[in-house]
Coordinates of C-alpha atoms in Angstrom, one line a residue:
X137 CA -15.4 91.5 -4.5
X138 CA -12.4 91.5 -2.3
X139 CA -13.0 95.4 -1.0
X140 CA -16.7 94.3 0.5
X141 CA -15.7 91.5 2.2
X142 CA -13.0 93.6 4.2
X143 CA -15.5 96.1 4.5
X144 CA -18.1 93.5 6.3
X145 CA -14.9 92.3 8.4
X146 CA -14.0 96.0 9.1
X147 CA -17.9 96.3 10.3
X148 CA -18.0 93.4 12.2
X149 CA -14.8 94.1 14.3
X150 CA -15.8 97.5 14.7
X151 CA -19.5 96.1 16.5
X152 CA -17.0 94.0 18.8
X153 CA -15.2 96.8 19.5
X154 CA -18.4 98.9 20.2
X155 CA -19.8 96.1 22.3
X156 CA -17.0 96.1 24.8
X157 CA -16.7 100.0 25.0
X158 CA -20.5 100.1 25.7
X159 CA -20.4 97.4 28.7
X160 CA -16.7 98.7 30.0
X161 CA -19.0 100.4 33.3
X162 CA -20.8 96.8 33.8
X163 CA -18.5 94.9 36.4
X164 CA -17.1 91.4 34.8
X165 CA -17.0 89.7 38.5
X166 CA -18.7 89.9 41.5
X167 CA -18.1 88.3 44.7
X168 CA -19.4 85.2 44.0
X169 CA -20.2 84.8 40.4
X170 CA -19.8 86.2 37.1
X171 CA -20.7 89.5 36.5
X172 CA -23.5 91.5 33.9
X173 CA -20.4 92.9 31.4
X174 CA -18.2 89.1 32.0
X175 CA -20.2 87.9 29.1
X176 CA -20.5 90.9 26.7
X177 CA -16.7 91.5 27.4
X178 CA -15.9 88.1 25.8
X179 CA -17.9 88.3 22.9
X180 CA -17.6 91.1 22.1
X181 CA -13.4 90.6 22.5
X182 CA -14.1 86.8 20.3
X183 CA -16.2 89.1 17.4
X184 CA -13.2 91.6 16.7
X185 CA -10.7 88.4 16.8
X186 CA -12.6 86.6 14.4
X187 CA -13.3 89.5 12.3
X188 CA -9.9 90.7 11.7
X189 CA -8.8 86.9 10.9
X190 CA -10.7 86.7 8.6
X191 CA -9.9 90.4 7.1
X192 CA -6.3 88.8 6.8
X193 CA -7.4 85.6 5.2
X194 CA -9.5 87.6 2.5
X195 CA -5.9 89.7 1.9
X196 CA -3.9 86.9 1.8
X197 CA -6.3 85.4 -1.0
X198 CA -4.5 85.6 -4.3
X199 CA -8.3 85.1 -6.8
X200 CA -10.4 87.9 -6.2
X201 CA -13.8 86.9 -4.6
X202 CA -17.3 87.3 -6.3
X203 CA -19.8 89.7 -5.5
X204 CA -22.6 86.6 -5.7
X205 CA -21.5 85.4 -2.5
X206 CA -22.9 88.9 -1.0
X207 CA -26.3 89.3 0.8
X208 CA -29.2 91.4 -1.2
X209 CA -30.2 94.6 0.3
X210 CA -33.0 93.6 2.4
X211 CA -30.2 91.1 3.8
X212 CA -28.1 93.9 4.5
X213 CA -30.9 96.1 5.7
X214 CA -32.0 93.5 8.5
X215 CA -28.2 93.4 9.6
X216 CA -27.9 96.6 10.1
X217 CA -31.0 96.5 11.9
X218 CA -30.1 94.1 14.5
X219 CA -27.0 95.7 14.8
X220 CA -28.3 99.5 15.5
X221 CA -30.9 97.6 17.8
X222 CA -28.1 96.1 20.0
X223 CA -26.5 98.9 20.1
X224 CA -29.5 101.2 21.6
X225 CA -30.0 98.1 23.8
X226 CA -27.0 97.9 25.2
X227 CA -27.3 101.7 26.3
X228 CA -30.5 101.2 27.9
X229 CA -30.0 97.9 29.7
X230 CA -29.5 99.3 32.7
X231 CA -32.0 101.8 33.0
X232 CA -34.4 98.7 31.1
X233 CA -33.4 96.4 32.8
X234 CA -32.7 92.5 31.4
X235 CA -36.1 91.4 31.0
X236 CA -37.7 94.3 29.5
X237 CA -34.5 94.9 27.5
X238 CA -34.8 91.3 26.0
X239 CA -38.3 91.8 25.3
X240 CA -37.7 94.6 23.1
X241 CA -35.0 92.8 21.6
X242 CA -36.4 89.7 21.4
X243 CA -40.0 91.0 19.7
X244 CA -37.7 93.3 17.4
X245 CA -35.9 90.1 15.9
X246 CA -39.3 87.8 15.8
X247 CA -40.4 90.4 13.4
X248 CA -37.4 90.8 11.4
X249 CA -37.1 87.2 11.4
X250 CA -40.9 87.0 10.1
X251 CA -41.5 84.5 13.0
X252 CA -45.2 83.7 12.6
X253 CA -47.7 85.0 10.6
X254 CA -48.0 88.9 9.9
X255 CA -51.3 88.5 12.4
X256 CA -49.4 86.5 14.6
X257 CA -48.2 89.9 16.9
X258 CA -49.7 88.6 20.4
X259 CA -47.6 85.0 19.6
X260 CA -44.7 86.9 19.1
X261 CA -44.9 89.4 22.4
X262 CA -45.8 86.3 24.3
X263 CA -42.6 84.3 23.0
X264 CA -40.3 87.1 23.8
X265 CA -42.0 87.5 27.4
X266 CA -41.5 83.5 27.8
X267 CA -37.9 83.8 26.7
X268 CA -36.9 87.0 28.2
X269 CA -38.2 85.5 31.5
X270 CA -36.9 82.1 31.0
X271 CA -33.4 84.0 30.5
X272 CA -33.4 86.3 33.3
X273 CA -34.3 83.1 35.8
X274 CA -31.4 80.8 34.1
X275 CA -28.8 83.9 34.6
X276 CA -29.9 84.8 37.6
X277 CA -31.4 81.9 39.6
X278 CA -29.0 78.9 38.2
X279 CA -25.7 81.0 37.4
X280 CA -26.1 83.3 40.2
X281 CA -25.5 86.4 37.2
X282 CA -26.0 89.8 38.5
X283 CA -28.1 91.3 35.9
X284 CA -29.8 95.4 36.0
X285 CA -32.6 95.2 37.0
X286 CA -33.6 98.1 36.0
X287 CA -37.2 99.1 35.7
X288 CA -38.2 95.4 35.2

């Protein structure tokens, strides 16, 4: 009970921590406008805040939690998923770039997610091409973001 959900804290601060060691090269400001690792930075810094609050909240619990309240494995397996997939995405982002990064990611989650029917692969490459592209021209165009743009 109580061990897993420090564990699942542990792990979650852990991906903050990884999230701001793997951005640290990005620049957090430019000249005129927030920079590609600003963002990352943050969250990543919010994550392992949260996480270890509420690694001391578990402790400080006095009953001992259930297990019931933990995802199955195929919950566990999609987490970990997403998580090794942001990891590899966040080393490649530069060389990537956004949009083709977020494509990736995007069509990677669709299908985790079971967006659409199991035919339905051309409606989910075509909503993360829309989104990924949407993104890059709200960063870029309306916040004035410097993003990589890598390859694409």
């Amino acid at each position: 009970g109580t061990v897993a959900h420090v564990i699942t804290g542990l792990v979650l601060a852990i991906t903050g921590i990884a999230l701001m060691v793997f951005v640290r090269e990005q620049p957090n400001w430019l000249t005129t406008s927030a920079g590609p690792g600003f963002l990352p930075i943050w969250v990543g810094g919010l994550l392992l805040a949260a996480s270890l609050a509420y690694v001391v909240q578990v402790l400080r619990r006095r009953e001992d939690l259930s297990d019931e309240a933990l995802p199955d494995r195929g919950v566990l397996r999609r987490i970990g998923t997403i998580v090794l997939t942001l990891v590899i995405a966040s080393q490649v982002f530069t060389v990537l770039g956004f949009r083709l990064t977020g494509i990736i990611l995007l069509f990677i989650f669709f299908n985790l997610q079971g967006i659409g029917k199991v035919r339905d692969v051309i409606f989910r490459l075509a909503l993360s091409v829309g989104l990924s592209v949407l993104l890059y021209a709200l960063f870029s165009t309306w916040l004035k973001v410097q993003l990589p743009a890598g390859i694409w």
